[in-house]
C-alpha positions as a printed NumPy array, in Angstrom:
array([[ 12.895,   8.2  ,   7.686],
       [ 13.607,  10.177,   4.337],
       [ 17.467,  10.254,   3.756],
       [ 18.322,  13.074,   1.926],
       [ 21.989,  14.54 ,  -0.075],
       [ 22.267,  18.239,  -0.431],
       [ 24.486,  18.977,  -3.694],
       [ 25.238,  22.897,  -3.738],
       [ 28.76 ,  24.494,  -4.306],
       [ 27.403,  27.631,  -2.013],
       [ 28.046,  26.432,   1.533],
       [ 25.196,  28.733,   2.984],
       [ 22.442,  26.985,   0.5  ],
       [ 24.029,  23.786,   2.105],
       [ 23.225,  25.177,   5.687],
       [ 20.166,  26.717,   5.138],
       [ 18.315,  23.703,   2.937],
       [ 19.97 ,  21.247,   6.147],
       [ 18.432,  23.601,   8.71 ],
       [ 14.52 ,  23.631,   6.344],
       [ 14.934,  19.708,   5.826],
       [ 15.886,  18.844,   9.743],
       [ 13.08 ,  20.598,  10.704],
       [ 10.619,  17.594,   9.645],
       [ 10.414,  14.487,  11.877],
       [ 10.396,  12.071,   8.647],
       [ 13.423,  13.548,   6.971],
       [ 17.499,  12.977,   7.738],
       [ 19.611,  15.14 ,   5.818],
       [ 22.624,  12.179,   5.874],
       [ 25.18 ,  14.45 ,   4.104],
       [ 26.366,  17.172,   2.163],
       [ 28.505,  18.016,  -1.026],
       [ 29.68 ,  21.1  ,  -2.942],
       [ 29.973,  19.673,  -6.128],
       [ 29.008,  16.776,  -8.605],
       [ 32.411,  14.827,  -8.227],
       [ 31.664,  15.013,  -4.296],
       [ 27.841,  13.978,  -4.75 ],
       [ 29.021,  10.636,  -6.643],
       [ 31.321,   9.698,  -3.675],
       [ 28.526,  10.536,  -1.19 ],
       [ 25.844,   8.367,  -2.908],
       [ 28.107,   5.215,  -2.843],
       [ 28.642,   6.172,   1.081],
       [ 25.439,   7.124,   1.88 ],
       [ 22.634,   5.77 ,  -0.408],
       [ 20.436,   8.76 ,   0.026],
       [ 16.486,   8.408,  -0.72 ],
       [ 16.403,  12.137,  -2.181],
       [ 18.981,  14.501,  -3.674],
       [ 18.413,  18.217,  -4.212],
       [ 20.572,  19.352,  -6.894],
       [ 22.165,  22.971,  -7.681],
       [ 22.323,  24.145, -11.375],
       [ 24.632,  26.087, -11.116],
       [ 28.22 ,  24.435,  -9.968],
       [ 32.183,  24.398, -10.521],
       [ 33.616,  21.289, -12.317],
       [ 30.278,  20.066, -13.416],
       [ 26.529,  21.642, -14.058],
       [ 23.928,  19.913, -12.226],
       [ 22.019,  19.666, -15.727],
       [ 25.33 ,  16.831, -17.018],
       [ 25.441,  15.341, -13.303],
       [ 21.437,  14.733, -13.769],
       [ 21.754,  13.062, -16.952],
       [ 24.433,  10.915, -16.082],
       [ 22.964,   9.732, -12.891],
       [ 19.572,   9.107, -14.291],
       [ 21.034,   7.149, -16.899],
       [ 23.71 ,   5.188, -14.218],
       [ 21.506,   5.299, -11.01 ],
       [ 18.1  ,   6.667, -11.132],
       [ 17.025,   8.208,  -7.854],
       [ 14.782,  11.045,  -7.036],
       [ 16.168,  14.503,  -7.318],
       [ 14.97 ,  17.84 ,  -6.469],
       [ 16.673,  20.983,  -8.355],
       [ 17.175,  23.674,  -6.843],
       [ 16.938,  26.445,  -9.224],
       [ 17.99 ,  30.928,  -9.952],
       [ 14.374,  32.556, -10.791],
       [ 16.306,  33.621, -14.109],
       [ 15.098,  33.083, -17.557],
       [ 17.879,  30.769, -17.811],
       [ 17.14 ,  29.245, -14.74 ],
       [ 13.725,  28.815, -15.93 ],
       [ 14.967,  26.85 , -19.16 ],
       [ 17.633,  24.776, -17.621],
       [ 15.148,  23.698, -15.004],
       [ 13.156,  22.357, -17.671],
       [ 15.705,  20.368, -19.333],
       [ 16.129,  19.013, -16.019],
       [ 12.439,  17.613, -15.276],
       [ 12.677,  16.294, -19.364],
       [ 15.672,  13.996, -18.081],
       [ 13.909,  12.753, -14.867],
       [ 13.85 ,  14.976, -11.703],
       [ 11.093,  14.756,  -9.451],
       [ 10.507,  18.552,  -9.35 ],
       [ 12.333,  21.84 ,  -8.084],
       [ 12.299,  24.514,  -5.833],
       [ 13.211,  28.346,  -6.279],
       [ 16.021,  30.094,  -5.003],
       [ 16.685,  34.398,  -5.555],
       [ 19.857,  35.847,  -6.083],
       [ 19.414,  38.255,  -3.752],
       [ 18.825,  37.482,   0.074],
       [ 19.131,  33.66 ,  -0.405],
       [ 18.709,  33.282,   3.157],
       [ 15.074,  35.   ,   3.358],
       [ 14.293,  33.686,  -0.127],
       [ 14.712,  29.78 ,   1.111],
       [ 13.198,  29.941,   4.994],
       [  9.676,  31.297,   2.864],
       [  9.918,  28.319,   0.897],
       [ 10.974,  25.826,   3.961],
       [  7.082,  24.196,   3.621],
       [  7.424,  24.105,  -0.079],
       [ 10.781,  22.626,  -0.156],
       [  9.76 ,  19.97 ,   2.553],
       [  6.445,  18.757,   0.796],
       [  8.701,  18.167,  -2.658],
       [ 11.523,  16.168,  -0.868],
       [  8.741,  13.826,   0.515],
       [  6.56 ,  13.36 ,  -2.605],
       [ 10.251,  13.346,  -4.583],
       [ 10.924,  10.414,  -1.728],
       [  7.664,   8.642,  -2.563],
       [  7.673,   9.163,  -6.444],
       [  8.283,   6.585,  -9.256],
       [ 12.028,   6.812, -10.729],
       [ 13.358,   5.341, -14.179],
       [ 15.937,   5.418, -16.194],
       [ 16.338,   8.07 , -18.559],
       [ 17.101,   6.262, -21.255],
       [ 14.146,   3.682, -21.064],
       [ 12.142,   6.614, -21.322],
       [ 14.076,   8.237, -24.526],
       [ 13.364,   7.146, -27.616],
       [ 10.042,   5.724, -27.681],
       [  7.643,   5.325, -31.059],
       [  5.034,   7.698, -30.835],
       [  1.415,   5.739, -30.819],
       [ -0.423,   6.131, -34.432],
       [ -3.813,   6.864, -33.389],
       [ -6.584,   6.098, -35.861],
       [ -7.522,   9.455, -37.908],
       [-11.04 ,  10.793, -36.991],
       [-13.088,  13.305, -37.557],
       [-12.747,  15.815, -34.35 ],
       [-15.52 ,  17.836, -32.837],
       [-15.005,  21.747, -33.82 ],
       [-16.526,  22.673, -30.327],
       [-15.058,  20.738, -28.445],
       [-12.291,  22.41 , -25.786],
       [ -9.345,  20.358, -23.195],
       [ -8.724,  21.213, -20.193],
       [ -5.298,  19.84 , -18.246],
       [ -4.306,  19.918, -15.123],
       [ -0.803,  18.82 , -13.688],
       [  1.259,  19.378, -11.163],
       [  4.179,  17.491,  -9.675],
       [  5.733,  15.285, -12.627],
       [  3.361,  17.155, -15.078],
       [  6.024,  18.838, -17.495],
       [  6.961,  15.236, -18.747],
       [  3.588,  13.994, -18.363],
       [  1.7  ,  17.095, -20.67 ],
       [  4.632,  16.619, -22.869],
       [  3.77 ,  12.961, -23.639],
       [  0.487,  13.46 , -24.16 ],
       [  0.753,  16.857, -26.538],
       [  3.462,  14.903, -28.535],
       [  0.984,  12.452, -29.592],
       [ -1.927,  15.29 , -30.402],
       [ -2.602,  15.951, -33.985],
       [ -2.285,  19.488, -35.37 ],
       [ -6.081,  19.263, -35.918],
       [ -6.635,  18.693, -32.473],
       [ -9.399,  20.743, -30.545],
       [ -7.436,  23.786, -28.393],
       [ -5.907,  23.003, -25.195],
       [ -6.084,  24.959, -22.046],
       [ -3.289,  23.787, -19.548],
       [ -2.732,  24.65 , -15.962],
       [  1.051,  23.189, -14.714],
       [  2.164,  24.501, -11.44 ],
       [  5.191,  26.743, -11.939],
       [  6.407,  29.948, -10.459],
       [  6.763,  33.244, -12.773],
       [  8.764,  32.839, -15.521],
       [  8.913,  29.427, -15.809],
       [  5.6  ,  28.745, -17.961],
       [  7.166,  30.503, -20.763],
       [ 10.585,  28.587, -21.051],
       [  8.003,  25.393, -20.868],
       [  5.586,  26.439, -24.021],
       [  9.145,  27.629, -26.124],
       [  9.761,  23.842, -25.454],
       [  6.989,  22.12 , -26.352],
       [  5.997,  24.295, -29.268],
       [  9.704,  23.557, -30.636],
       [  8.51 ,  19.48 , -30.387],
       [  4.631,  19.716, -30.681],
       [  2.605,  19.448, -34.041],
       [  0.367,  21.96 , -32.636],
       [  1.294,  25.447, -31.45 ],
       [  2.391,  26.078, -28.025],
       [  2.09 ,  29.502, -26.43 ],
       [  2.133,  30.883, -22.756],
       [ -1.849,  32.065, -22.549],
       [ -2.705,  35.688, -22.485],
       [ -5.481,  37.871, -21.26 ],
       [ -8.362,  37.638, -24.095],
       [ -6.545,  35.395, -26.644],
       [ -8.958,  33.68 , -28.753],
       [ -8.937,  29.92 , -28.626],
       [ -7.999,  28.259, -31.797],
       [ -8.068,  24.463, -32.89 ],
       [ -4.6  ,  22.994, -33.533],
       [ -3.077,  25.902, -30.229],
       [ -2.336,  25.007, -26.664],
       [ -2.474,  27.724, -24.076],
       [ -0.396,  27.451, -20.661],
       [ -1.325,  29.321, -18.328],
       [  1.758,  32.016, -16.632],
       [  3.223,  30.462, -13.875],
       [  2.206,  32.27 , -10.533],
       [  0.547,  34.987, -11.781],
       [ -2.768,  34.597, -12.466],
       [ -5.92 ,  31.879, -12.51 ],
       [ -6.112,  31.181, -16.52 ],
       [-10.295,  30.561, -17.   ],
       [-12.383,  29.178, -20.109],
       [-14.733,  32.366, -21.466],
       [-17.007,  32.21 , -24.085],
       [-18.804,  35.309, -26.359],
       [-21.146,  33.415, -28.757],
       [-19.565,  31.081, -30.364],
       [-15.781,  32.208, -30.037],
       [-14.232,  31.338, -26.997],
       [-11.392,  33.387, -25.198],
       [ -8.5  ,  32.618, -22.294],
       [ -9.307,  35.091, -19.034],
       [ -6.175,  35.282, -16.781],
       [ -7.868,  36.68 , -13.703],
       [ -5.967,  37.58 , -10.166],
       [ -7.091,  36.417,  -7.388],
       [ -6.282,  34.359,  -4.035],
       [ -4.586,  31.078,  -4.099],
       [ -7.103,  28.46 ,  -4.591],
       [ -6.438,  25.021,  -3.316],
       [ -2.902,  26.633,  -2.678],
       [ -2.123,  27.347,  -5.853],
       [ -2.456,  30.476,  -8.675],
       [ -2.869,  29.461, -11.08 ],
       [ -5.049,  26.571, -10.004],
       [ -6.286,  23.653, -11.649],
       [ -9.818,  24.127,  -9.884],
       [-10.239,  27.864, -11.511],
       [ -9.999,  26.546, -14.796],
       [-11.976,  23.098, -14.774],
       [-14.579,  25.114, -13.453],
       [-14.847,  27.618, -15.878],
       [-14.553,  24.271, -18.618],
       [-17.608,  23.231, -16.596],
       [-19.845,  26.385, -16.544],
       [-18.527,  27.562, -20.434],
       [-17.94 ,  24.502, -22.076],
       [-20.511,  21.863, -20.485],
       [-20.48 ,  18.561, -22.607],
       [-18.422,  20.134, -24.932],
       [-14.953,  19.82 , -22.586],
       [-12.888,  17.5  , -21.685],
       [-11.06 ,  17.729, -18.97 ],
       [ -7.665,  15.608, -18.016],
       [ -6.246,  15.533, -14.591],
       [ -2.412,  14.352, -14.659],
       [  0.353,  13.45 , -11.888],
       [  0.766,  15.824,  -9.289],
       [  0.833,  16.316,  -5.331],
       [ -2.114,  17.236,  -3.33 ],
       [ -6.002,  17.83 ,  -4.965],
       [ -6.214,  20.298,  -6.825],
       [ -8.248,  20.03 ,  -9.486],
       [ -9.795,  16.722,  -8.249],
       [-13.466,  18.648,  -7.351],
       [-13.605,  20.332, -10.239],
       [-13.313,  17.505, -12.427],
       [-16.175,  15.793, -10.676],
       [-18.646,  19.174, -11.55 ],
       [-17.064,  19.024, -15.077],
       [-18.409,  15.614, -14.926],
       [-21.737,  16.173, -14.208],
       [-21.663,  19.28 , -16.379],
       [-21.531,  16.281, -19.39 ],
       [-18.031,  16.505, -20.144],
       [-15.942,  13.69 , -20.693],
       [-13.176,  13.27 , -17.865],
       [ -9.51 ,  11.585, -17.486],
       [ -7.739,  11.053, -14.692],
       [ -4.041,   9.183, -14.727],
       [ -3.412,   5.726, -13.334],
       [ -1.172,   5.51 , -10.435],
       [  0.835,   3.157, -11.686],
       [  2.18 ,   5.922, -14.294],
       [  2.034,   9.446, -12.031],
       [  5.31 ,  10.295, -10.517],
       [  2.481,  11.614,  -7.763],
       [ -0.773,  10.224,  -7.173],
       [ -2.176,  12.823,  -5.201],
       [ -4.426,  15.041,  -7.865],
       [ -5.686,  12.192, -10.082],
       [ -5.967,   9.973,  -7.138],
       [ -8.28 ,  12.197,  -5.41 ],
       [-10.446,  12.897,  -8.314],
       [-10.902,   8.939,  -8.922],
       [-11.723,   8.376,  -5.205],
       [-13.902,  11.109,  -5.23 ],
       [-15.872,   9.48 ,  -8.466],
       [-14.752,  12.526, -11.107],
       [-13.008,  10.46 , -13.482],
       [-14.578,   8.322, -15.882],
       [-11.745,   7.287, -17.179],
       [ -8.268,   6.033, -15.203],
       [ -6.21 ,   5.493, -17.925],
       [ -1.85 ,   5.343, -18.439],
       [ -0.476,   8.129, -19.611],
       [  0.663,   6.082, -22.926],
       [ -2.984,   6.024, -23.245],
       [ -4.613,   9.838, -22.769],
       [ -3.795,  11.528, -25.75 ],
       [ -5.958,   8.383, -27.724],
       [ -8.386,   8.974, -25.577],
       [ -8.632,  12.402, -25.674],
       [ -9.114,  11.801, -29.559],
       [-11.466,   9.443, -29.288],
       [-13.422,  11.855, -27.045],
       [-12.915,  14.845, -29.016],
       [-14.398,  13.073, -32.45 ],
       [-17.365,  13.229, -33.738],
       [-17.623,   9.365, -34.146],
       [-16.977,   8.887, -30.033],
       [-19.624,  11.455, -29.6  ],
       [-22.393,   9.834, -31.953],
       [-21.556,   6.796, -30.624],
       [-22.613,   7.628, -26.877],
       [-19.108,   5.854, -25.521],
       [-19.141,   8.089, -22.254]])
């Protein structure tokens, strides 16, 4: 049985989430508290397995209660986050410092808002129940790896997939890329809004340049394109020798738009043995078929150990289904994706 702690100042969240999470036959909600100073008496009582975690609160934001306990006593945490532009960026800060993932709440009709999300906010608390924890500051700080300089492939493209955990994950790996690294298409499951607080952040920390994709951009070396969170499928085009990011609508695929499938196949059909395509942490399987026909479409593919995802669910199906090559730690990917990308790794025949 999943225990769970509700933090939220606004006592009808409190209700409401207690009402979503009770629902499930694996999952105990063991207590309740309407601010930060109440949380930190209710872990000592209770020793919760989860906590979802309000923003906004009196006292103390949830975003200085996060860092604190991640620092003091690690444990999963779900936010629970305004679909605001600031929302969007303080949700962010909060998966940089260690929570598991988050969950969307409106302004306006909270009570409607939350019940549509009740199988959403259910699946999170038990991957966040299930998911790897550390402290934040074991994971601050760090050297970044000094990969050997190499020549890199000007046709070759990367493709990234990521869902649960991913923000931290596609953050370690772009830190480590090289401003003369082949473009980067990413696909992170976000809602609207959300994808564009993300690229402000990593362009602000990434030698290359980060941008939320739009509809016809030309794909550069040395950019990364994200694709907008829960608007459209983002898709790999190609007219001669330029190639292009398509943001086409369409139905949820593998339960998500954008979806990681949509765009490793359009790596696979556009790009052929000139892609690579990484699949990184993140709950259920999307992306995991995909990788397997960008596999046999000659590409070079990377999925992520499960000793480093927060959630082995995407990269786990894609190795059991035989679609990555390479099972790697995330410490490891961006070298990889380096080798791959070089000419050298290409002469060479390492596939």
């Amino acid at each position: 049985m999943i225990r769970a702690l509700i933090v939220d100042d606004s006592s009808l969240v409190r209700r409401l989430l207690t009402e979503i999470l009770e629902q499930a036959d694996d999952i105990e909600v063991v207590g309740t508290a309407h601010d930060p100073y109440d949380a930190r008496e209710k872990i000592k009582q209770l020793n919760p397995d989860v906590l979802t975690l309000d923003i906004e609160m009196p006292r103390m934001d949830g975003i200085t209660f996060l860092r604190n306990l991640m620092r003091l006593r690690p444990m999963p945490v779900v936010m629970v986050s305004t679909l605001t532009a600031e929302g969007a960026q303080e949700t962010i800060e909060a998966l940089s410092l260690g929570a598991i993932d988050f969950v969307c709440k409106p302004r306006m009709d909270i009570a409607h808002g939350l019940e549509s999300y009740a199988e959403e906010i259910v699946a999170k608390v038990r991957a966040a129940a299930r998911a790897k924890v550390g402290r934040s500051d074991q994971r601050a700080g760090k050297p970044r790896p000094q990969h050997p300089v190499a020549k890199i492939g000007s046709s070759k493209v990367i493709a990234i997939g990521a869902s649960t955990g991913g923000t931290v994950a596609i953050q370690q790996v772009l830190e480590e890329m090289p401003q003369t690294a082949p473009p980067i298409l990413i696909t992170q499951h976000m809602p609207p809004g959300f994808s564009a607080a993300f690229a402000q952040r990593l362009d602000g920390i990434c030698e290359a340049s980060v941008c939320e994709a739009k509809d016809g951009q030309r794909i550069l070396p040395g950019h990364v394109y994200i694709a907008p969170g829960g608007e459209k499928h983002l898709e790999l085009t190609r007219d001669g020798s330029r190639y292009s990011c398509r943001l086409r609508a369409g139905e949820l695929v593998k339960r998500h738009r954008p979806s990681v499938e949509v765009l490793f196949d359009s790596m696979a059909s556009v790009a052929g043995r000139h892609g690579i395509g990484v699949l990184l942490t993140g709950m259920g399987t999307d992306g995991a078929e995909a990788l397997g026909r960008m596999r046999a479409a000659g590409a070079h593919t990377i999925a992520q150990d499960e000793a480093s995802s927060v959630v082995w669910g995407m990269p786990g199906a894609a190795v059991k289904a035989g679609a990555a090559e390479r099972v790697l730690p995330i410490g490891s990917i961006a070298g990889a994706i380096i080798q791959a990308a070089s000419a050298a790794s290409t002469s060479s025949g390492e596939r």
